[in-house]
Coordinates of C-alpha atoms in Angstrom, one line a residue:
M193 CA -25.7 77.5 -136.1
S194 CA -24.7 74.0 -136.6
K195 CA -22.5 72.2 -134.1
K196 CA -19.3 70.5 -135.1
Q197 CA -17.5 68.2 -133.1
V198 CA -13.6 68.4 -133.3
Y199 CA -12.1 64.8 -132.7
I200 CA -8.7 64.9 -130.8
L201 CA -6.2 62.2 -131.5
D202 CA -3.2 62.5 -129.2
T203 CA 0.0 61.0 -130.7
T204 CA 2.1 61.5 -127.6
L205 CA 3.0 58.1 -127.0
R206 CA 3.8 57.7 -130.7
D207 CA 5.1 60.7 -132.5
G208 CA 6.0 62.4 -129.3
Q209 CA 8.3 59.6 -128.4
Q210 CA 10.1 59.8 -131.7
S211 CA 11.6 63.0 -130.5
P212 CA 15.2 62.3 -129.3
G213 CA 15.4 61.9 -125.6
A214 CA 11.7 61.7 -125.3
G215 CA 11.1 58.1 -124.7
M216 CA 9.3 56.9 -121.5
S217 CA 9.6 53.9 -119.5
F218 CA 6.8 50.8 -120.0
E219 CA 5.1 52.0 -116.9
D220 CA 5.0 55.4 -117.7
N221 CA 3.3 54.5 -121.1
L222 CA 0.5 52.7 -119.4
A223 CA 0.3 55.4 -116.9
Y224 CA -0.1 58.3 -119.4
A225 CA -3.0 55.9 -121.3
E226 CA -4.9 56.3 -117.8
I227 CA -4.6 60.1 -117.9
A228 CA -5.8 60.2 -121.5
N229 CA -8.7 58.2 -120.9
K230 CA -9.5 60.6 -117.9
L231 CA -8.9 63.5 -120.5
K232 CA -11.6 62.0 -122.6
I233 CA -9.3 61.7 -125.7
D234 CA -10.9 60.4 -128.7
V235 CA -8.2 58.4 -130.2
L236 CA -5.0 57.4 -128.4
E237 CA -2.3 56.6 -130.9
A238 CA -0.4 54.2 -128.4
G239 CA 2.7 53.4 -130.5
F240 CA 4.4 51.7 -133.3
P241 CA 3.8 48.0 -132.5
S242 CA 6.4 46.9 -135.3
A243 CA 9.2 48.9 -134.0
S244 CA 10.2 46.6 -131.3
N245 CA 8.7 44.0 -128.9
T246 CA 8.6 46.3 -126.1
D247 CA 6.6 48.7 -128.4
F248 CA 4.3 46.0 -129.2
E249 CA 3.8 45.1 -125.7
I250 CA 3.2 48.6 -124.5
V251 CA 0.2 48.8 -127.4
N252 CA -1.1 45.4 -126.5
Q253 CA -1.4 46.1 -122.7
I254 CA -2.8 49.7 -123.3
S255 CA -5.3 48.0 -125.7
K256 CA -6.0 45.3 -122.8
R257 CA -6.4 47.8 -120.3
M258 CA -8.8 50.1 -121.9
A259 CA -10.7 47.2 -123.2
A260 CA -11.1 45.8 -119.5
I261 CA -12.8 49.1 -118.5
N262 CA -14.8 49.4 -121.8
S263 CA -13.1 52.8 -122.4
E264 CA -14.8 55.0 -124.9
M265 CA -11.2 56.0 -126.3
I266 CA -10.2 54.6 -129.6
I267 CA -6.8 52.8 -129.3
S268 CA -4.9 53.6 -132.8
S269 CA -1.5 52.1 -133.8
L270 CA 0.9 53.2 -136.6
C271 CA 2.2 50.6 -139.4
Q272 CA 4.0 51.2 -142.7
L273 CA 2.7 50.0 -146.1
R274 CA 4.0 46.4 -145.5
E275 CA 1.9 43.4 -144.8
D276 CA 3.9 42.0 -142.0
Q277 CA 3.5 45.1 -140.1
V278 CA -0.3 45.3 -140.9
L279 CA -0.6 41.8 -139.3
K280 CA 1.6 42.5 -136.2
T281 CA -0.5 45.8 -135.6
M282 CA -3.8 43.9 -135.8
E283 CA -2.5 41.5 -133.2
A284 CA -1.2 44.2 -131.0
L285 CA -4.7 45.7 -131.1
E286 CA -7.0 42.7 -130.7
P287 CA -8.3 43.5 -127.3
S288 CA -9.6 46.7 -128.6
L289 CA -11.2 45.3 -131.8
A290 CA -13.4 43.0 -129.2
I291 CA -15.0 46.2 -128.0
S292 CA -15.0 47.9 -131.6
K293 CA -12.4 50.6 -130.6
A294 CA -9.4 49.7 -132.6
R295 CA -8.1 51.9 -135.4
I296 CA -4.9 51.3 -137.8
H297 CA -3.1 54.2 -138.9
I298 CA -1.3 53.0 -142.1
Y299 CA 0.9 55.7 -144.4
V300 CA 2.9 56.0 -147.3
P301 CA 5.0 58.8 -148.7
V302 CA 3.6 61.0 -151.5
D303 CA 6.3 63.9 -151.1
P304 CA 8.3 63.5 -154.3
E305 CA 11.6 64.0 -152.3
L306 CA 10.4 61.7 -149.4
M307 CA 9.1 58.9 -151.8
G308 CA 12.6 58.4 -153.3
A309 CA 14.2 58.5 -149.9
S310 CA 12.0 55.9 -148.4
L311 CA 10.6 53.9 -151.0
G312 CA 13.4 53.1 -153.2
K313 CA 12.3 51.7 -156.6
L314 CA 8.7 51.3 -155.4
A315 CA 8.5 54.9 -155.7
E316 CA 8.7 54.7 -159.4
D317 CA 5.7 52.4 -159.4
K318 CA 2.8 54.6 -158.4
P319 CA 0.0 52.0 -159.7
K320 CA 1.8 49.3 -157.5
I321 CA 1.6 51.8 -154.3
I322 CA -1.9 52.6 -155.1
E323 CA -2.7 48.7 -155.4
T324 CA -0.8 47.8 -152.1
V325 CA -2.8 50.5 -150.5
Y326 CA -6.0 49.2 -151.3
R327 CA -5.1 45.6 -150.6
L328 CA -3.5 46.1 -147.2
I329 CA -6.3 48.4 -146.1
K330 CA -8.9 45.8 -147.3
I331 CA -7.3 43.3 -145.2
M332 CA -7.6 45.4 -142.1
T333 CA -11.3 46.5 -142.7
D334 CA -12.5 43.0 -143.7
K335 CA -11.4 42.0 -140.0
G336 CA -13.3 44.9 -138.5
F337 CA -10.6 47.4 -137.9
E338 CA -11.2 51.1 -138.4
V339 CA -8.5 52.6 -140.7
E340 CA -6.9 56.0 -140.8
F341 CA -4.7 56.3 -144.1
S342 CA -2.1 59.2 -144.1
P343 CA -0.4 60.4 -147.6
E344 CA 2.9 61.3 -145.9
G345 CA 4.4 64.5 -146.8
F346 CA 0.9 65.9 -148.1
S347 CA 1.9 69.5 -147.6
R348 CA 4.8 69.2 -150.3
Q349 CA 3.2 66.8 -152.6
R350 CA 3.8 69.2 -155.6
H351 CA 3.3 67.6 -158.9
N352 CA 1.9 64.4 -157.3
F353 CA -1.9 66.0 -156.7
S354 CA -3.2 63.4 -159.1
F355 CA -1.4 60.6 -157.6
V356 CA -2.3 61.6 -154.2
E357 CA -6.0 61.8 -155.1
D358 CA -5.8 58.3 -156.6
V359 CA -4.4 56.9 -153.4
I360 CA -6.9 58.7 -151.1
R361 CA -9.4 57.1 -153.6
A362 CA -8.0 53.8 -153.2
S363 CA -7.9 53.8 -149.4
V364 CA -11.5 55.0 -149.1
K365 CA -12.6 52.3 -151.7
A366 CA -10.9 49.7 -149.5
G367 CA -12.9 51.0 -146.5
A368 CA -10.6 53.6 -144.7
T369 CA -12.8 56.2 -142.8
V370 CA -10.2 58.8 -141.7
I371 CA -7.9 60.6 -144.2
N372 CA -5.0 62.3 -142.5
C373 CA -3.0 64.9 -144.5
P374 CA 0.0 65.8 -142.6
D375 CA 2.2 68.6 -142.9
T376 CA 5.3 66.2 -142.0
I377 CA 8.0 68.7 -142.3
G378 CA 6.3 71.6 -140.5
G379 CA 6.8 74.0 -143.7
A380 CA 3.3 74.8 -144.7
S381 CA 1.8 78.4 -144.3
A382 CA -1.3 80.1 -145.4
L383 CA 0.8 82.4 -147.1
E384 CA 1.5 79.9 -149.8
G385 CA -2.0 80.6 -151.3
E386 CA -3.5 78.0 -153.7
E387 CA -0.6 75.7 -152.8
Y388 CA -1.4 75.8 -149.1
F389 CA -2.2 72.2 -148.0
V390 CA -5.5 73.0 -146.5
N391 CA -6.6 74.3 -149.8
K392 CA -5.6 71.1 -151.6
M393 CA -7.1 69.0 -148.9
A394 CA -10.3 70.8 -149.8
V395 CA -10.1 69.8 -153.5
H396 CA -9.5 66.3 -152.4
K397 CA -12.3 66.3 -149.9
A398 CA -14.9 67.6 -152.5
T399 CA -13.7 64.7 -154.9
I400 CA -14.3 61.8 -152.3
D401 CA -17.3 63.3 -150.9
K402 CA -18.9 63.3 -154.6
E403 CA -17.6 59.8 -155.5
F404 CA -18.2 58.4 -151.9
P405 CA -21.4 60.3 -150.5
N406 CA -22.4 57.8 -148.1
N407 CA -18.9 57.0 -146.3
N408 CA -18.8 60.0 -144.0
V409 CA -15.1 60.2 -144.0
I410 CA -13.0 62.1 -141.2
W411 CA -10.3 64.6 -142.7
S412 CA -7.6 65.1 -140.2
M413 CA -4.7 67.4 -139.6
H414 CA -1.3 66.5 -138.5
C415 CA 0.8 69.5 -138.3
H416 CA 4.8 69.7 -137.3
N417 CA 6.0 72.9 -135.8
D418 CA 9.1 73.8 -137.5
F419 CA 8.0 77.3 -138.4
G420 CA 5.9 77.5 -134.9
L421 CA 2.8 77.3 -137.2
A422 CA 1.6 73.6 -136.1
V423 CA -1.3 75.0 -133.9
Q424 CA -2.5 77.6 -136.3
N425 CA -2.4 75.3 -139.5
S426 CA -4.3 72.7 -137.6
L427 CA -7.1 75.3 -136.8
N428 CA -7.2 76.6 -140.2
G429 CA -7.9 73.1 -141.5
V430 CA -10.7 72.8 -138.8
F431 CA -12.3 76.3 -139.0
S432 CA -12.2 76.3 -142.8
G433 CA -14.6 73.5 -142.6
V434 CA -12.2 70.9 -144.3
A435 CA -10.9 68.7 -141.2
S436 CA -12.9 67.6 -138.2
Q437 CA -10.0 65.9 -136.4
I438 CA -6.6 67.2 -134.9
E439 CA -3.5 65.0 -134.4
G440 CA -0.8 66.3 -131.9
C441 CA 0.9 65.8 -128.6
I442 CA 0.5 67.3 -125.0
N443 CA 3.1 70.1 -124.6
G444 CA 3.8 69.9 -128.4
V445 CA 6.4 67.3 -128.1
G446 CA 7.5 65.5 -131.0
E447 CA 9.8 65.1 -133.8
R448 CA 12.3 68.0 -134.5
A449 CA 10.5 71.2 -133.2
G450 CA 7.5 69.0 -132.2
N451 CA 3.8 68.5 -133.2
A452 CA 0.8 70.8 -132.5
A453 CA 0.2 71.4 -128.9
L454 CA -3.0 69.5 -128.1
E455 CA -3.7 71.8 -125.0
Q456 CA -3.5 74.9 -127.2
C457 CA -5.8 73.5 -129.9
I458 CA -8.2 72.4 -127.4
M459 CA -8.5 75.6 -125.4
I460 CA -8.5 77.7 -128.6
I461 CA -11.3 75.8 -129.8
R462 CA -13.0 76.2 -126.5
Q463 CA -12.5 79.9 -126.3
F464 CA -13.3 80.8 -130.0
G465 CA -14.8 77.7 -131.9
E466 CA -17.6 77.3 -129.4
K467 CA -18.5 81.1 -128.8
Q468 CA -17.4 83.1 -131.9
L469 CA -17.9 81.5 -135.3
A470 CA -20.6 81.0 -137.4
D471 CA -20.6 77.3 -136.8
Q472 CA -20.1 76.1 -133.2
Y473 CA -16.9 74.0 -133.0
Y474 CA -16.5 71.8 -129.8
T475 CA -14.5 69.1 -128.4
N476 CA -15.4 66.4 -125.8
I477 CA -12.1 67.0 -123.9
N478 CA -12.4 67.0 -120.0
I479 CA -10.1 70.1 -119.7
K480 CA -9.8 69.7 -115.9
Y481 CA -7.0 67.2 -116.5
L482 CA -5.0 69.1 -118.9
K483 CA -2.5 70.2 -116.2
E484 CA -2.3 67.0 -114.9
A485 CA -1.4 65.5 -118.4
S486 CA 1.1 68.3 -119.2
D487 CA 2.8 68.0 -116.0
F488 CA 3.3 64.1 -116.4
I489 CA 4.8 64.6 -119.9
A490 CA 7.0 67.5 -118.5
E491 CA 8.3 65.2 -115.7
R492 CA 8.4 61.9 -117.7
M493 CA 9.3 62.9 -121.2
L494 CA 10.7 66.2 -122.1
P495 CA 10.9 69.5 -120.1
R496 CA 8.4 72.0 -120.6
Q497 CA 9.2 76.0 -120.8
P498 CA 7.8 77.9 -118.1
H499 CA 6.3 80.3 -120.5
S500 CA 4.2 77.4 -122.6
P501 CA 0.7 78.6 -123.1
I502 CA -2.2 77.1 -121.4
V503 CA -0.2 74.7 -118.8
G504 CA 3.4 76.2 -118.3
G505 CA 4.3 77.2 -114.9
N506 CA 4.2 81.0 -115.7
A507 CA 0.9 80.8 -117.5
A508 CA -0.9 81.6 -114.5
N509 CA 1.8 83.0 -112.4
H510 CA 2.2 86.9 -111.9
T511 CA 4.9 89.1 -110.4
S512 CA 4.0 92.6 -111.5
G513 CA 2.5 94.7 -108.8
G514 CA -0.3 96.2 -110.7
H515 CA -1.2 92.8 -112.2
T516 CA -1.1 91.2 -108.5
N517 CA -3.3 93.9 -107.1
A518 CA -6.0 93.5 -109.6
I519 CA -6.1 89.5 -109.6
L520 CA -6.3 89.6 -105.9
K521 CA -9.6 91.5 -106.5
N522 CA -10.6 89.7 -110.0
P523 CA -8.8 86.5 -111.0
L524 CA -9.8 86.9 -114.6
S525 CA -8.5 90.6 -114.6
Y526 CA -5.1 89.4 -116.4
Q527 CA -6.4 85.8 -117.4
P528 CA -7.8 84.9 -120.8
F529 CA -9.4 81.9 -118.9
D530 CA -9.5 80.6 -115.5
P531 CA -6.8 78.4 -114.8
I532 CA -8.8 76.2 -112.7
D533 CA -10.5 75.0 -115.6
V534 CA -7.6 73.1 -116.8
G535 CA -6.4 72.0 -113.3
S536 CA -4.1 74.9 -112.5
E537 CA -4.4 77.9 -110.3
I538 CA -3.4 81.5 -110.0
T539 CA 0.1 82.0 -108.2
F540 CA 2.2 85.0 -107.6
A541 CA 6.1 85.2 -107.8
F542 CA 7.3 88.0 -105.7
G543 CA 10.1 89.7 -107.4
P544 CA 11.5 93.5 -108.0
L545 CA 8.2 94.5 -109.7
S546 CA 5.8 93.2 -107.0
G547 CA 3.6 95.7 -104.9
S548 CA 3.2 95.8 -101.2
N549 CA -0.4 94.1 -101.7
H550 CA 1.5 90.8 -102.9
A551 CA 3.8 90.5 -100.1
Q552 CA 1.0 91.4 -97.5
Q553 CA -1.0 88.7 -99.3
I554 CA 1.9 86.0 -98.7
I555 CA 2.7 87.2 -95.3
V556 CA -1.1 86.9 -94.1
K557 CA -1.4 83.5 -95.7
N558 CA 1.6 82.2 -93.6
N559 CA -0.3 83.8 -90.7
Y560 CA 1.8 86.6 -89.7
L561 CA 1.0 90.2 -89.4
C562 CA 1.3 92.8 -92.0
D563 CA -1.3 95.8 -91.5
D564 CA -1.8 98.2 -94.2
S565 CA -0.2 101.0 -92.5
E566 CA 3.1 99.1 -92.8
K567 CA 3.0 97.1 -95.9
V568 CA 5.0 99.3 -98.2
I569 CA 7.8 99.5 -95.7
V570 CA 7.8 95.8 -95.1
C571 CA 7.7 95.2 -98.8
Q572 CA 10.7 97.5 -99.6
A573 CA 12.6 95.9 -96.7
I574 CA 12.1 92.4 -98.4
K575 CA 13.3 94.0 -101.5
D576 CA 16.3 95.2 -99.9
F577 CA 17.1 91.8 -98.4
Y578 CA 17.2 90.2 -102.0
A579 CA 18.3 93.4 -103.7
D580 CA 20.5 91.0 -106.3
R581 CA 17.6 88.7 -107.0
R582 CA 16.0 90.1 -110.1
K583 CA 14.5 86.8 -111.0
G584 CA 12.2 86.7 -107.8
V585 CA 12.1 84.8 -104.4
T586 CA 9.9 81.9 -103.5
D587 CA 7.1 82.3 -100.6
S588 CA 9.4 80.8 -98.2
E589 CA 12.3 83.1 -99.0
L590 CA 10.1 86.1 -98.8
M591 CA 9.1 84.9 -95.3
S592 CA 12.8 84.6 -94.1
A593 CA 13.2 88.3 -95.3
Y594 CA 10.0 89.3 -93.2
Y595 CA 11.4 87.3 -90.1
Y596 CA 14.8 89.3 -90.5
H597 CA 12.9 92.6 -90.9
R598 CA 10.9 91.7 -87.6
S599 CA 13.8 90.5 -85.8
P600 CA 14.8 92.6 -82.7
A601 CA 18.3 91.3 -82.7
K602 CA 20.2 91.8 -86.1
I603 CA 23.7 90.9 -85.1
T604 CA 26.5 91.4 -87.6
K605 CA 29.4 90.4 -85.2
I606 CA 29.9 89.3 -81.6
K607 CA 32.9 89.6 -79.4
Y608 CA 33.3 88.5 -75.8
S609 CA 36.2 88.7 -73.1
K610 CA 36.4 87.7 -69.6
G611 CA 38.2 89.6 -66.8
E612 CA 39.9 88.1 -63.8
D613 CA 37.2 89.9 -61.5
D614 CA 34.3 87.5 -62.7
S615 CA 33.5 90.4 -65.3
T616 CA 32.4 89.6 -68.9
D617 CA 32.3 92.1 -71.7
V618 CA 30.3 91.4 -74.7
K619 CA 30.1 93.5 -78.0
L620 CA 27.5 93.4 -80.4
A621 CA 27.7 95.1 -83.8
G622 CA 24.6 95.7 -85.4
E623 CA 21.2 96.3 -83.8
F624 CA 19.7 95.0 -80.6
F625 CA 16.2 95.9 -79.9
S626 CA 16.5 99.8 -79.8
E627 CA 20.1 100.0 -79.5
K628 CA 23.0 99.8 -82.0
D629 CA 26.5 98.4 -81.4
L630 CA 25.8 97.6 -77.8
V631 CA 28.3 96.8 -75.2
I632 CA 27.2 94.7 -72.4
N633 CA 29.3 94.8 -69.0
Y634 CA 28.5 92.0 -67.0
H635 CA 29.9 91.2 -63.4
G636 CA 28.9 87.8 -61.7
R637 CA 29.6 84.1 -62.2
G638 CA 28.4 82.7 -65.5
S639 CA 29.4 82.9 -69.1
A640 CA 29.0 85.3 -72.0
L641 CA 25.5 83.9 -72.5
S642 CA 24.5 85.0 -69.0
A643 CA 25.7 88.6 -69.8
L644 CA 23.5 88.4 -73.1
N645 CA 20.5 87.0 -71.4
E646 CA 20.4 89.7 -68.8
A647 CA 20.7 92.2 -71.4
T648 CA 17.5 90.7 -73.1
A649 CA 15.7 90.7 -70.0
K650 CA 15.2 94.5 -70.3
Y651 CA 13.2 94.1 -73.4
M652 CA 11.6 90.6 -72.8
D653 CA 10.9 90.3 -69.2
G654 CA 10.5 87.2 -68.0
L655 CA 12.6 85.2 -70.5
S656 CA 14.6 82.6 -69.1
V657 CA 17.1 79.9 -70.7
I658 CA 15.7 76.2 -69.9
D659 CA 18.5 74.2 -71.7
Y660 CA 21.1 74.4 -74.2
N661 CA 23.9 72.0 -75.3
S662 CA 27.0 72.4 -77.4
K663 CA 28.7 69.6 -79.7
S664 CA 31.1 69.2 -82.2
K665 CA 30.0 68.7 -85.8
G666 CA 33.1 66.6 -86.5
I667 CA 35.8 64.7 -85.0
S668 CA 38.8 66.7 -85.9
I669 CA 40.5 69.3 -83.7
D670 CA 39.0 72.1 -86.1
A671 CA 35.7 70.9 -86.0
I672 CA 32.8 73.3 -85.9
C673 CA 30.8 73.6 -82.8
E674 CA 27.1 73.5 -82.9
S675 CA 24.6 74.7 -80.2
H676 CA 21.0 74.1 -79.6
I677 CA 19.2 76.3 -77.0
I678 CA 15.7 76.4 -75.5
I679 CA 14.4 79.6 -73.9
E680 CA 11.0 80.2 -72.3
Y681 CA 8.8 83.5 -72.7
K682 CA 5.4 84.0 -71.5
G683 CA 5.1 80.2 -71.2
I684 CA 6.1 79.3 -74.3
R685 CA 9.3 77.5 -75.4
Y686 CA 11.3 78.5 -78.3
S687 CA 14.3 76.9 -79.9
G688 CA 17.4 78.4 -81.8
A689 CA 20.5 76.7 -83.4
A690 CA 23.7 78.1 -84.7
D691 CA 27.4 77.0 -85.1
D692 CA 30.8 78.9 -84.9
E693 CA 34.3 77.8 -84.5
D694 CA 34.2 79.1 -80.8
I695 CA 32.0 77.3 -78.7
E696 CA 30.9 80.5 -76.8
L697 CA 29.9 82.3 -79.8
S698 CA 27.9 79.3 -81.1
A699 CA 25.9 79.3 -77.9
L700 CA 25.4 83.4 -78.2
K701 CA 24.3 82.8 -81.7
A702 CA 21.7 80.2 -80.9
F703 CA 20.5 82.2 -78.0
I704 CA 19.8 85.2 -80.5
N705 CA 18.1 83.0 -82.9
A706 CA 15.8 81.7 -80.3
V707 CA 15.0 85.3 -78.9
N708 CA 14.2 86.4 -82.5
N709 CA 11.9 83.5 -82.9
A710 CA 10.2 84.2 -79.7
Y711 CA 9.7 88.0 -80.3
I712 CA 8.6 87.4 -83.9
E713 CA 6.0 84.7 -82.8
D714 CA 4.7 86.8 -79.8
K715 CA 4.3 90.0 -81.6
F716 CA 3.5 89.4 -85.1
K717 CA 1.9 85.7 -85.3
L718 CA -1.8 86.0 -86.1
N719 CA -4.1 83.7 -84.1

């Protein structure tokens, strides 16, 4: 078994930012380069220096920063088949050249349709194109730059096969050491048979290997995702033995439907290339930073779908009761790889299909009681509380439902009245400890709060009101009243808050809130 390294070229900062709305700030470009360095990306295509002064500065600053720390990562930049762009790109990459980590990626269209649209009259002069490719690449290689050449639109070269071979031959003769054969329009499929671009790559590669046996040319895959085949096409090129470099973007961002998602390519190579193929394919990527890179791009460039493979928010998130129960016993029971490997972790989203073990796990994690004997009842109570929430609830929302289930006072409506003989009546609709729709008759000085406090003392002996205050939440005559109350129970103080248009009702509600808090903490809080 032979070991074959697959080099990873990350073009998130170049091809990725060519997607509409994907451009990041100057500082974010530099910050991403630092993440790419931690990932141990082999080649970072940092941008297109000739596009603007800002793009030039981004590439130059990344080049300087990586050179300053003597990074192993090669810094690459794109340029068209124009001498002014070649000179500009060489200038941007000078710091990387000083540590022999500078690559220039130059391209020319070979797709007949693309040639006419991009090159104008030059498209009709193929010998001139070949001569220009050789001359410009020679300028770069003579200065010590590594050169990658791309015949743009390679997958749709059609009748230009001989021309493509000639232009590749000229690039290698001039010193190019990387030949990238892109599926520029994302329209290739292995179903094309002999016309499949990977098969054509193999023919070109055989010719170049025969004519330049000592050049050690790296062949590269650069696939777009218009049919959703970018990852598959990239891996086909590698696992067929033709290519040894994959180009793509984190999260698969890029033009139109995007580029090959690097995190998918890397993890597929790790899962299958290293273990299950005749030859052992591997990358040098430090996969524990994949989630960090993905999150950065999702936040700063383009949003990521929750169900994105490898790094999506749902990739290691479970809600099914059967899944949750199994995963709690064995994390790999419903995962093809350990999410910790890529810097993620298994999480659970509680929803309609979740089981009692899931609810119990969240409750206990929050340090509250949920015995095996009652977990099914508690779980159903939480589901009933969120009966209309079919998409699930957060852990904090689940705990709110748990608090409600445990609350001794589930009051839906309060009424109170005062008589002329120092009597007060308080009517509570709903549950109050073991009673329903309780009517409290209180005689003596004090407010409705005194009546409710006396009724509560039957169930929570020794409970007392320490302090409470009520204030207006606004300055108008119709302002809502907000009440805060502090009670003491078994030597511990608890607070409650509520508001209402009626000052007395706001105080009663605040008291009930405090009582529920005290009861739950005393009865169900774990040490």
